[in-house]
Coordinates of C-alpha atoms in Angstrom, one line a residue:
M18 CA 16.8 131.5 -100.2
V19 CA 15.1 132.7 -96.8
R20 CA 11.5 133.3 -97.0
P21 CA 10.7 137.0 -96.1
N22 CA 8.2 134.9 -93.9
E23 CA 11.2 133.1 -92.3
E24 CA 13.4 136.7 -92.0
V25 CA 9.9 138.1 -90.2
A26 CA 9.9 135.4 -88.3
A27 CA 13.6 135.5 -87.0
L28 CA 13.3 139.4 -86.0
L29 CA 9.5 138.1 -83.8
Q30 CA 11.4 135.7 -81.9
E31 CA 14.2 138.1 -81.1
Y32 CA 12.4 140.6 -79.9
A33 CA 10.3 137.9 -77.7
D34 CA 13.6 137.4 -76.4
L35 CA 15.0 141.3 -76.0
L36 CA 11.6 141.2 -73.8
S37 CA 12.6 138.3 -71.6
V38 CA 16.2 139.8 -70.8
T39 CA 14.6 142.9 -70.5
G40 CA 12.3 141.9 -68.2
G41 CA 9.0 143.5 -70.4
D42 CA 5.8 141.5 -69.7
A43 CA 5.8 137.5 -70.4
F44 CA 2.2 137.6 -71.5
K45 CA 3.9 140.2 -74.7
A46 CA 6.9 137.8 -74.9
R47 CA 4.3 134.6 -75.4
A48 CA 2.3 136.7 -78.2
Y49 CA 5.4 137.5 -80.3
E50 CA 6.8 134.3 -80.1
K51 CA 3.0 132.8 -81.1
A52 CA 3.0 135.7 -83.9
A53 CA 6.9 134.3 -85.1
R54 CA 5.5 130.5 -85.7
A55 CA 2.2 131.7 -87.3
V56 CA 4.2 134.0 -89.9
G57 CA 6.7 131.4 -90.4
G58 CA 4.8 128.8 -91.0
Y59 CA 2.0 131.3 -93.1
H60 CA 1.0 130.4 -96.9
A61 CA 1.6 133.6 -98.2
D62 CA 4.6 135.8 -99.1
V63 CA 4.3 138.3 -95.9
S64 CA 6.4 141.1 -97.5
R65 CA 3.4 141.7 -100.3
L66 CA 0.7 142.0 -97.9
D67 CA -0.7 145.5 -96.1
A68 CA -0.9 145.7 -92.1
R69 CA -4.7 144.9 -92.7
Q70 CA -3.7 141.9 -94.9
L71 CA -1.3 140.8 -91.7
R72 CA -3.5 141.2 -89.3
E73 CA -5.9 138.4 -90.8
I74 CA -2.2 135.9 -89.9
P75 CA -3.3 134.3 -86.6
G76 CA -1.9 135.4 -84.3
V77 CA -0.9 138.6 -85.4
G78 CA -2.2 141.8 -84.1
A79 CA -2.3 145.3 -85.3
S80 CA 0.7 146.7 -83.1
I81 CA 3.0 143.4 -84.8
A82 CA 1.4 143.9 -88.1
E83 CA 2.3 147.6 -88.3
K84 CA 5.9 146.7 -87.0
V85 CA 5.8 143.8 -90.0
A86 CA 4.5 145.9 -92.3
E87 CA 7.4 149.1 -91.3
Y88 CA 10.0 146.3 -91.8
F89 CA 9.2 145.8 -95.2
R90 CA 9.1 149.9 -96.3
S91 CA 12.0 150.7 -94.1
G92 CA 14.0 148.0 -93.3
H93 CA 14.0 148.7 -89.7
I94 CA 11.8 147.6 -86.9
P95 CA 12.6 150.7 -84.6
A96 CA 11.2 148.7 -81.4
L97 CA 13.3 146.3 -81.8
E98 CA 16.6 147.8 -82.4
E99 CA 15.6 150.2 -79.4
R100 CA 15.6 146.5 -77.2
R101 CA 18.7 145.9 -79.0
S102 CA 20.2 149.0 -77.9
R103 CA 19.4 148.0 -74.4
I104 CA 21.6 144.9 -74.0
P105 CA 25.1 144.4 -74.9
A106 CA 26.0 142.3 -78.2
S107 CA 27.8 139.9 -75.6
V108 CA 24.8 139.0 -74.2
R109 CA 22.2 138.4 -76.8
E110 CA 25.4 136.4 -77.8
L111 CA 25.1 134.2 -74.7
I112 CA 21.4 133.4 -75.6
R113 CA 22.4 131.2 -78.9
I114 CA 23.6 128.9 -76.5
P115 CA 20.9 126.0 -76.3
T116 CA 20.0 125.5 -72.4
L117 CA 20.3 129.0 -72.1
G118 CA 17.1 131.3 -71.5
P119 CA 17.6 134.9 -72.0
K120 CA 17.2 135.6 -68.2
K121 CA 19.7 133.7 -67.4
A122 CA 22.1 135.0 -70.1
M123 CA 21.7 138.4 -68.4
A124 CA 21.9 137.1 -64.8
L125 CA 25.7 136.2 -66.1
Y126 CA 26.3 139.4 -67.3
E127 CA 25.0 142.0 -64.4
D128 CA 26.4 139.5 -61.9
L129 CA 29.8 138.2 -63.1
H130 CA 30.3 140.4 -65.9
I131 CA 30.3 137.2 -68.0
A132 CA 30.0 138.8 -71.7
S133 CA 30.8 136.1 -74.1
V134 CA 30.6 132.0 -75.0
D135 CA 34.6 131.7 -74.1
E136 CA 33.8 133.8 -71.4
L137 CA 31.1 131.3 -69.9
A138 CA 33.4 128.1 -70.7
E139 CA 36.1 129.6 -68.9
A140 CA 34.0 130.4 -65.8
I141 CA 32.0 126.8 -65.5
R142 CA 35.6 125.1 -65.9
T143 CA 36.4 127.5 -62.8
E144 CA 33.5 127.0 -60.9
R145 CA 32.4 130.9 -60.7
L146 CA 29.0 129.8 -61.5
R147 CA 28.5 128.1 -58.2
G148 CA 27.5 130.6 -55.9
L149 CA 24.9 132.0 -58.2
K150 CA 21.2 131.7 -57.8
G151 CA 19.8 128.9 -60.2
F152 CA 22.7 127.6 -61.3
G153 CA 24.1 124.5 -59.8
P154 CA 25.9 121.6 -61.0
K155 CA 23.5 120.5 -63.4
T156 CA 22.3 123.7 -65.0
E157 CA 26.8 124.0 -65.4
E158 CA 26.5 120.5 -67.3
N159 CA 23.3 121.7 -69.7
L160 CA 25.4 124.5 -70.8
L161 CA 28.6 123.1 -71.6
H162 CA 26.2 120.8 -73.7
G163 CA 24.5 123.8 -75.1
I164 CA 27.9 125.2 -76.1
G165 CA 29.0 122.5 -77.4
L166 CA 25.8 122.1 -79.6
L167 CA 26.8 125.7 -80.9
R168 CA 30.2 125.5 -81.8
Q169 CA 29.3 122.0 -83.3
A170 CA 26.8 124.1 -85.5
G171 CA 29.4 126.7 -86.1
D172 CA 28.3 128.6 -89.9
R173 CA 26.6 124.7 -90.9
I174 CA 23.0 125.8 -91.7
L175 CA 19.7 123.4 -91.9
L176 CA 19.1 121.5 -94.9
N177 CA 15.7 123.4 -95.8
T178 CA 17.7 126.9 -96.1
A179 CA 20.4 125.2 -98.1
V180 CA 17.8 123.2 -100.7
Q181 CA 16.1 127.2 -101.0
T182 CA 18.8 129.0 -101.3
A183 CA 20.4 126.5 -104.0
E184 CA 17.3 126.4 -105.6
D185 CA 16.8 129.6 -106.4
V186 CA 20.7 129.8 -107.7
L187 CA 20.2 126.7 -110.2
A188 CA 16.7 127.9 -111.5
R189 CA 19.0 131.3 -112.1
L190 CA 21.2 130.0 -113.5
S191 CA 19.5 127.8 -115.9
A192 CA 17.7 130.4 -117.8
I193 CA 21.3 131.4 -118.9
T194 CA 22.1 130.3 -122.5
G195 CA 24.8 127.7 -123.3
G196 CA 24.5 125.1 -120.5
V197 CA 23.8 121.5 -120.8
R198 CA 23.3 120.4 -117.8
C199 CA 23.1 122.4 -113.6
T200 CA 22.7 120.8 -110.0
Y201 CA 23.8 121.2 -106.6
A202 CA 26.6 118.7 -105.6
G203 CA 28.1 118.2 -102.7
S204 CA 27.0 117.3 -98.9
L205 CA 23.4 119.0 -100.0
R206 CA 23.3 116.2 -102.5
R207 CA 24.0 113.6 -100.0
M208 CA 21.3 115.0 -97.8
R209 CA 23.1 115.8 -94.5
E210 CA 21.1 117.0 -91.6
T211 CA 23.2 120.3 -92.4
V212 CA 25.3 122.0 -94.8
G213 CA 28.2 123.7 -94.6
D214 CA 28.7 125.8 -97.8
I215 CA 26.6 125.1 -101.6
D216 CA 28.3 123.2 -104.1
I217 CA 26.7 124.3 -107.3
L218 CA 27.3 122.7 -110.9
V219 CA 27.1 124.2 -114.5
A220 CA 27.7 122.0 -117.7
A221 CA 29.4 124.5 -120.3
K222 CA 32.0 125.1 -123.0
D223 CA 31.7 128.6 -122.0
S224 CA 32.1 129.7 -118.2
A225 CA 32.2 133.3 -118.1
P226 CA 28.4 134.1 -118.7
F227 CA 27.5 131.8 -115.5
M228 CA 30.5 133.3 -113.7
D229 CA 29.5 136.6 -114.2
A230 CA 25.8 136.2 -113.6
F231 CA 26.5 134.0 -110.3
V232 CA 28.7 136.7 -108.5
S233 CA 25.6 139.9 -109.5
L234 CA 22.8 137.6 -108.2
P235 CA 20.8 139.6 -106.1
Y236 CA 21.3 138.8 -102.6
T237 CA 25.1 138.3 -102.8
A238 CA 26.9 140.6 -99.9
D239 CA 30.7 138.9 -100.5
V240 CA 32.2 138.1 -103.6
I241 CA 34.9 135.5 -102.3
A242 CA 36.4 135.1 -105.7
H243 CA 35.5 135.2 -109.6
G244 CA 37.4 132.9 -111.7
G245 CA 37.0 131.2 -115.0
T246 CA 36.2 127.4 -113.4
K247 CA 35.7 128.7 -110.1
S248 CA 33.7 131.4 -108.2
S249 CA 32.5 131.9 -104.7
I250 CA 29.7 134.0 -102.8
R251 CA 28.6 134.7 -99.3
T252 CA 24.9 135.6 -99.6
A253 CA 22.8 138.1 -97.4
E254 CA 22.0 135.4 -94.9
G255 CA 26.3 134.5 -94.5
V256 CA 25.6 131.5 -96.3
Q257 CA 28.9 130.7 -99.0
V258 CA 28.1 129.2 -102.3
D259 CA 31.0 127.7 -104.5
L260 CA 29.9 127.7 -108.6
R261 CA 32.4 125.2 -111.1
V262 CA 31.3 125.5 -114.6
L263 CA 32.5 121.6 -116.1
P264 CA 33.3 120.8 -119.0
P265 CA 30.2 118.9 -120.5
E266 CA 32.2 115.4 -121.4
S267 CA 33.6 115.7 -117.7
W268 CA 30.3 116.2 -116.6
G269 CA 29.9 112.6 -114.7
A270 CA 33.3 112.1 -113.0
G271 CA 32.7 115.7 -112.1
L272 CA 29.1 115.8 -110.7
L273 CA 30.6 112.4 -108.5
Y274 CA 33.9 114.1 -107.2
F275 CA 32.6 117.2 -106.0
T276 CA 29.3 115.0 -104.7
G277 CA 31.2 112.9 -102.2
S278 CA 31.7 112.4 -99.8
K279 CA 35.1 112.0 -99.6
A280 CA 35.5 108.8 -97.9
H281 CA 33.7 107.5 -100.5
N282 CA 35.8 108.7 -102.9
I283 CA 38.7 107.4 -101.6
R284 CA 37.2 104.1 -102.1
L285 CA 36.2 104.9 -106.0
R286 CA 40.1 105.4 -106.3
T287 CA 41.9 102.4 -104.9
I288 CA 39.7 100.3 -107.0
A289 CA 40.4 102.0 -109.8
V290 CA 44.0 102.3 -109.2
R291 CA 43.4 98.6 -108.8
Q292 CA 42.2 98.3 -112.3
G293 CA 45.0 100.0 -113.4
L294 CA 43.5 103.1 -113.9
K295 CA 43.4 106.6 -112.9
L296 CA 40.2 108.7 -111.2
S297 CA 39.8 112.4 -111.0
E298 CA 36.9 115.2 -111.0
Y299 CA 37.8 114.9 -114.8
G300 CA 36.9 111.2 -116.0
L301 CA 38.4 107.9 -115.3
F302 CA 42.0 107.2 -117.3
E303 CA 44.1 104.3 -118.1
A304 CA 46.8 105.2 -115.3
E305 CA 50.1 104.6 -118.0
S306 CA 48.7 105.9 -121.3
G307 CA 46.0 108.9 -119.5
K308 CA 43.8 107.8 -122.3
L309 CA 40.1 108.7 -121.1
I310 CA 38.2 106.1 -120.4
V311 CA 34.7 107.7 -119.4
S312 CA 33.5 110.9 -118.1
R313 CA 30.2 111.4 -119.2
S314 CA 27.4 110.2 -116.5
E315 CA 28.5 109.0 -113.1
E316 CA 26.3 105.5 -114.3
E317 CA 29.7 104.9 -116.8
V318 CA 32.0 105.7 -114.1
Y319 CA 30.8 103.3 -111.9
A320 CA 29.8 100.4 -114.2
R321 CA 33.6 100.7 -115.7
L322 CA 34.5 100.0 -112.3
G323 CA 32.1 96.8 -111.7
L324 CA 29.5 98.4 -109.9
P325 CA 26.0 99.8 -109.9
W326 CA 25.2 103.6 -109.9
I327 CA 25.0 104.5 -105.9
P328 CA 22.9 107.3 -104.9
P329 CA 24.2 109.9 -103.3
T330 CA 22.7 109.7 -100.0
L331 CA 24.3 106.2 -99.7
R332 CA 27.5 107.7 -100.2
E333 CA 29.5 108.1 -96.8
D334 CA 31.7 104.8 -96.6
R335 CA 29.3 103.3 -94.5
G336 CA 29.5 99.5 -96.2
E337 CA 28.2 100.6 -99.8
I338 CA 30.6 99.5 -101.7
A339 CA 31.1 96.7 -100.3
A340 CA 27.1 96.2 -100.9
A341 CA 27.3 97.3 -104.2
L342 CA 29.9 94.7 -104.5
D343 CA 28.1 91.7 -103.6
G344 CA 24.7 92.6 -104.6
T345 CA 23.3 93.4 -101.6
L346 CA 23.1 97.7 -101.9
P347 CA 19.4 98.8 -100.8
D348 CA 16.6 100.1 -103.5
P349 CA 16.1 103.3 -100.8
V350 CA 13.1 104.2 -100.4
A351 CA 11.7 107.0 -102.7
E352 CA 9.6 110.3 -102.0
A353 CA 7.0 109.4 -104.5
E354 CA 6.3 106.0 -103.3
L355 CA 4.8 107.4 -100.1
R356 CA 1.5 107.6 -99.8
G357 CA 0.4 109.5 -97.1
D358 CA 1.5 111.6 -93.8
L359 CA 0.8 110.1 -90.6
H360 CA 2.0 113.1 -87.9
T361 CA 0.3 117.1 -88.9
H362 CA -1.2 119.3 -86.7
T363 CA -4.4 121.8 -87.3
D364 CA -5.1 125.0 -85.4
L365 CA -7.4 123.2 -83.1
T366 CA -3.7 123.2 -81.1
D367 CA -0.4 124.6 -82.5
G368 CA -1.3 124.3 -86.4
L369 CA -1.9 127.3 -87.9
A370 CA -4.0 126.4 -90.5
P371 CA -7.7 124.5 -90.0
L372 CA -8.3 121.0 -90.7
E373 CA -10.3 121.2 -94.1
E374 CA -6.9 123.4 -95.2
M375 CA -4.7 120.8 -94.3
V376 CA -6.8 118.1 -96.2
A377 CA -7.3 120.2 -99.0
A378 CA -3.2 120.1 -99.3
A379 CA -2.5 116.6 -98.8
A380 CA -5.1 115.7 -101.2
E381 CA -3.6 118.3 -103.9
R382 CA -0.1 116.3 -103.4
G383 CA -2.2 113.5 -104.1
Y384 CA -1.4 111.2 -100.9
A385 CA -4.1 108.5 -100.7
Y386 CA -4.7 108.9 -97.4
Y387 CA -3.9 111.9 -94.5
A388 CA -3.6 111.3 -90.5
V389 CA -4.3 114.7 -88.4
T390 CA -2.5 113.7 -85.0
D391 CA -3.0 117.2 -83.1
H392 CA -1.6 117.1 -79.2
A393 CA -3.4 115.2 -76.4
P394 CA -4.0 117.7 -73.0
D395 CA -1.4 116.5 -71.2
L396 CA 0.5 118.9 -73.2
Y397 CA -1.6 121.5 -71.4
M398 CA -0.9 125.0 -73.3
Q399 CA -2.9 123.8 -76.4
R400 CA -5.7 123.6 -74.3
M401 CA -7.4 119.7 -76.1
T402 CA -9.9 118.7 -74.0
D403 CA -12.4 114.8 -75.0
E404 CA -15.4 116.9 -76.5
K405 CA -12.6 119.0 -79.2
A406 CA -11.3 115.3 -79.9
L407 CA -14.9 114.0 -80.4
A408 CA -15.4 117.1 -82.6
Q409 CA -13.0 116.9 -84.6
R410 CA -13.1 113.3 -85.1
E411 CA -17.0 114.3 -86.8
L412 CA -15.2 115.9 -89.0
V413 CA -13.0 113.8 -90.0
R414 CA -15.2 111.5 -90.6
Q415 CA -17.4 114.3 -93.3
L416 CA -13.9 115.0 -94.9
D417 CA -12.9 111.5 -95.6
G418 CA -13.3 110.5 -99.4
K419 CA -14.1 114.1 -99.9
H420 CA -11.1 115.7 -102.0
R421 CA -10.1 113.0 -104.5
K422 CA -11.3 110.4 -103.1
L423 CA -8.1 111.1 -100.2
R424 CA -9.1 109.2 -97.2
V425 CA -8.4 110.8 -94.0
L426 CA -7.5 109.3 -90.1
H427 CA -8.4 111.0 -87.4
G428 CA -5.0 110.5 -84.4
T429 CA -3.7 112.2 -81.9
E430 CA 0.5 112.6 -81.2
L431 CA 0.3 111.7 -77.2
N432 CA 2.7 112.9 -74.4
I433 CA 4.7 110.7 -73.6
G434 CA 4.5 111.5 -69.1
R435 CA 7.7 111.4 -66.9
T436 CA 6.9 107.2 -66.3
G437 CA 5.9 106.4 -69.8
D438 CA 2.4 106.6 -69.1
V439 CA 0.1 108.7 -72.2
D440 CA -2.8 111.1 -72.1
W441 CA -5.7 109.1 -72.7
P442 CA -7.0 106.1 -70.9
A443 CA -7.1 102.7 -73.3
D444 CA -10.9 103.5 -73.8
F445 CA -10.6 106.7 -75.8
L446 CA -7.6 105.8 -77.5
A447 CA -9.4 102.8 -78.7
G448 CA -11.6 105.6 -80.8
F449 CA -8.4 106.8 -83.1
D450 CA -7.4 105.7 -86.1
L451 CA -3.8 105.6 -84.9
C452 CA -1.7 107.1 -82.0
V453 CA 1.7 109.3 -81.7
A454 CA 3.6 109.2 -78.9
S455 CA 6.5 111.9 -78.6
V456 CA 8.6 113.2 -75.5
H457 CA 8.1 116.8 -74.9
S458 CA 9.1 117.6 -71.1
Y459 CA 11.6 115.6 -69.0
F460 CA 14.6 115.7 -71.0
Q461 CA 16.9 115.5 -68.3
Q462 CA 16.2 112.8 -66.8
S463 CA 18.6 110.0 -66.2
R464 CA 19.4 107.4 -69.0
E465 CA 17.8 104.6 -67.3
A466 CA 14.8 106.1 -66.5
Q467 CA 14.4 107.7 -70.6
T468 CA 15.0 103.9 -71.7
R469 CA 12.1 103.1 -69.4
R470 CA 9.4 105.1 -70.3
L471 CA 9.9 105.1 -74.1
I472 CA 9.9 101.3 -73.8
R473 CA 6.4 101.6 -71.6
A474 CA 5.1 103.5 -74.1
C475 CA 6.4 100.8 -76.9
E476 CA 4.1 98.5 -74.8
N477 CA 1.0 100.5 -75.0
P478 CA -0.8 98.7 -77.0
Y479 CA -2.6 101.6 -78.9
V480 CA 0.7 103.5 -79.8
N481 CA 1.4 103.2 -83.2
V482 CA 4.1 105.6 -83.7
I483 CA 7.1 106.9 -81.4
G484 CA 7.2 110.3 -82.5
H485 CA 10.4 112.3 -83.1
P486 CA 11.8 109.3 -80.9
T487 CA 15.2 111.9 -79.9
A488 CA 13.1 114.6 -79.0
R489 CA 16.8 116.3 -80.6
H490 CA 16.4 119.8 -81.9
I491 CA 19.8 120.2 -84.4
G492 CA 21.9 122.9 -82.8
K493 CA 19.9 123.9 -80.0
R494 CA 19.1 120.6 -77.9
P495 CA 20.4 117.8 -77.6
P496 CA 19.1 114.0 -78.0
I497 CA 17.3 112.6 -74.9
D498 CA 20.1 110.1 -73.1
V499 CA 18.2 106.4 -74.0
D500 CA 19.4 103.1 -74.8
L501 CA 18.4 102.8 -77.9
D502 CA 19.2 99.4 -78.6
A503 CA 16.6 98.1 -76.0
V504 CA 13.9 100.4 -77.4
F505 CA 14.8 99.6 -80.1
A506 CA 14.2 96.0 -79.5
A507 CA 11.1 96.8 -77.5
C508 CA 9.7 98.5 -80.9
G509 CA 10.5 95.2 -82.7
R510 CA 8.6 93.3 -80.1
T511 CA 5.5 95.4 -80.0
G512 CA 5.2 96.7 -83.5
T513 CA 5.7 100.1 -82.7
A514 CA 6.7 102.3 -85.6
M515 CA 9.8 104.5 -85.5
E516 CA 9.4 108.1 -87.2
V517 CA 11.5 109.7 -88.8
N518 CA 10.5 113.7 -88.8
G519 CA 11.2 115.7 -91.6
Q520 CA 10.8 119.2 -89.7
P521 CA 14.5 120.1 -91.2
E522 CA 15.4 121.3 -87.1
R523 CA 14.4 117.6 -86.2
L524 CA 15.1 114.8 -88.1
D525 CA 14.7 112.3 -85.8
L526 CA 15.6 109.6 -85.8
R527 CA 19.0 110.7 -87.1
D528 CA 20.7 108.5 -90.2
E529 CA 22.7 106.7 -87.6
D530 CA 19.8 105.7 -85.3
I531 CA 18.0 104.2 -88.1
M532 CA 20.5 102.1 -89.0
L533 CA 20.9 100.7 -85.8
A534 CA 16.9 100.2 -86.0
R535 CA 16.8 97.7 -89.1
R536 CA 18.3 95.4 -87.2
Y537 CA 16.4 94.9 -85.0
G538 CA 13.5 94.5 -87.6
V539 CA 11.4 97.7 -86.9
K540 CA 9.1 99.6 -89.0
F541 CA 9.2 103.4 -89.9
A542 CA 6.8 106.3 -91.0
L543 CA 8.5 109.1 -92.9
D544 CA 6.3 112.4 -91.6
S545 CA 6.1 115.7 -92.0
D546 CA 5.0 116.9 -88.6
A547 CA 3.3 119.6 -90.4
H548 CA 1.7 122.3 -88.4
T549 CA 0.5 124.7 -92.0
P550 CA 0.6 123.5 -95.4
I551 CA 3.6 124.6 -96.6
H552 CA 5.4 122.2 -94.4
L553 CA 3.8 119.1 -96.2
P554 CA 6.5 118.8 -98.3
Y555 CA 9.2 118.1 -95.7
L556 CA 8.4 115.0 -96.5
R557 CA 11.5 115.0 -99.0
Y558 CA 14.0 116.0 -95.6
A559 CA 12.5 112.6 -94.1
T560 CA 13.0 110.7 -97.2
G561 CA 16.4 111.6 -97.8
T562 CA 17.0 111.0 -93.9
A563 CA 15.9 107.4 -95.2
Q564 CA 18.0 106.8 -97.5
R565 CA 20.7 107.9 -95.2
G566 CA 19.6 105.0 -93.2
W567 CA 19.4 102.9 -96.4
L568 CA 15.3 102.1 -95.3
T569 CA 13.1 100.7 -98.6
A570 CA 9.6 101.2 -99.6
D571 CA 9.0 97.8 -97.3
D572 CA 10.4 99.2 -94.0
V573 CA 8.0 102.3 -94.5
I574 CA 4.3 101.7 -93.5
N575 CA 3.3 105.1 -95.1
T576 CA 4.2 103.3 -98.3
W577 CA 1.9 100.5 -97.7
P578 CA -1.5 100.3 -99.1
L579 CA -4.0 101.7 -97.1
R580 CA -5.6 98.2 -95.7
R581 CA -2.1 96.6 -94.9
L582 CA -1.1 100.0 -92.9
K583 CA -4.1 99.3 -91.0
S584 CA -3.5 96.2 -90.3
F585 CA -0.4 96.9 -88.6
L586 CA -1.7 100.0 -87.1
R587 CA -4.4 97.6 -85.3
K588 CA -1.3 96.2 -83.3
G589 CA -3.2 93.3 -82.0
H590 CA -5.5 95.2 -80.4
G591 CA -8.1 94.8 -82.7
G592 CA -8.6 98.8 -82.6
A593 CA -11.2 100.9 -83.8
A594 CA -10.0 102.3 -87.1
A595 CA -12.7 102.9 -89.8
A596 CA -12.9 100.4 -92.8

């Protein structure tokens, strides 16, 4: 389920947006945005903190702390509700459109009486926005992009929200007597980047206790169906969860069927038919006699069809069955194979925890090495300086090897400028153990310009990894328009790794892009981009995305021993990585 911290963070962010819409103090709006990020990433459950304890969260002052405490006392934030009352619900709907800011949403409502997403799309089509200040052809194009993203997202939820909900349901159902197996299936088991609904499977002879407990979950807002083999609920957050109870003897076939994908299952059924068999959610049967052959495990079903077990993340009908048949199916990288994290932040820039806490949390996860990569000075809001970077480097050296022999690397996240330049000169960059370079601005450049800037960044002898390479935010910001073939070719040529960023709203590179990059011999870094210790587990989402892109451990530089990793990071320039 959604953590109380995330729930409050969403409310504080909404308040910041509404302040902007109603012409409130811009400084105050930014303060609430900062507080939203801080609360969302805070390690402790904020619902258990009083106002004094809330004020200990960075960026949370007395006024914000009191609003949060009031919300948990009464279920309301009066100041937020008062701001909501000033703004029509339709304008609040417009704010949800990626690329449309609060002030422009209000201008559309006040000047053109546009009060819905559909009305905005029609106004763009009929060119009604052309006379409105600040709304030129490029703005219209961006808005259409945003409307498309909003509609595409629909009711789908991010992977981490789906995982939290599914794991909570599993924990509650697993405690019921009589269950033999319990897991989630569907697109969530395949680790797709967004999930429409959540499929839960239970193996038990008596379904009634599980169905009754399921529809009575404390966060159930609506019972859609309550049956003997299937029940469905909608949670208070609007997530649909479906529960199916299978006979234990049908578990393997049922798990295979309900995991999907549909296209993968069709391929399997075609193979079964060719062998005189019939495959369903109940088992693999002889077609003529109806005799059950196998059904208890997925491995048995695959084996009887002449196939090895295929990992769920590969089941998308993208050649996995042909690869399984000819023995070339990859062994996907596993999270347990990752030796470290190469992209993280501290409170020196936009993180929420000091370096000491981040290092200790990384050590607790059993890493062999860990890199801190705070933002560089060209991202001016972070106020990084040469002096701050050097002081942090000294602290990194003091912490190196102090926590369970964890090796700590001093890195930086550089900003890829408009033409591909980066923040610091070569002599300063040479002092870092590694450099991640990312696009944080100029998202609307032409395809040619974006391609040139990324290639130039790859060619920089001190840039080791291109961070979140397409700069997308799922459902909010589209990928930059870039010739990925050309960029991946440059990465392969220069020895620059591509990142698979585990932040759930990024998951960048996408799985399709990863498959393309592998053809150019590109290596990859799976990173959490953590801004707080509770983000470090986001590596599970980077790993799932990497698996969907068919990556093996050898493709991923942070599965390598430190010596091999450092050799890669030198990138042929004899850099100053510590021994």
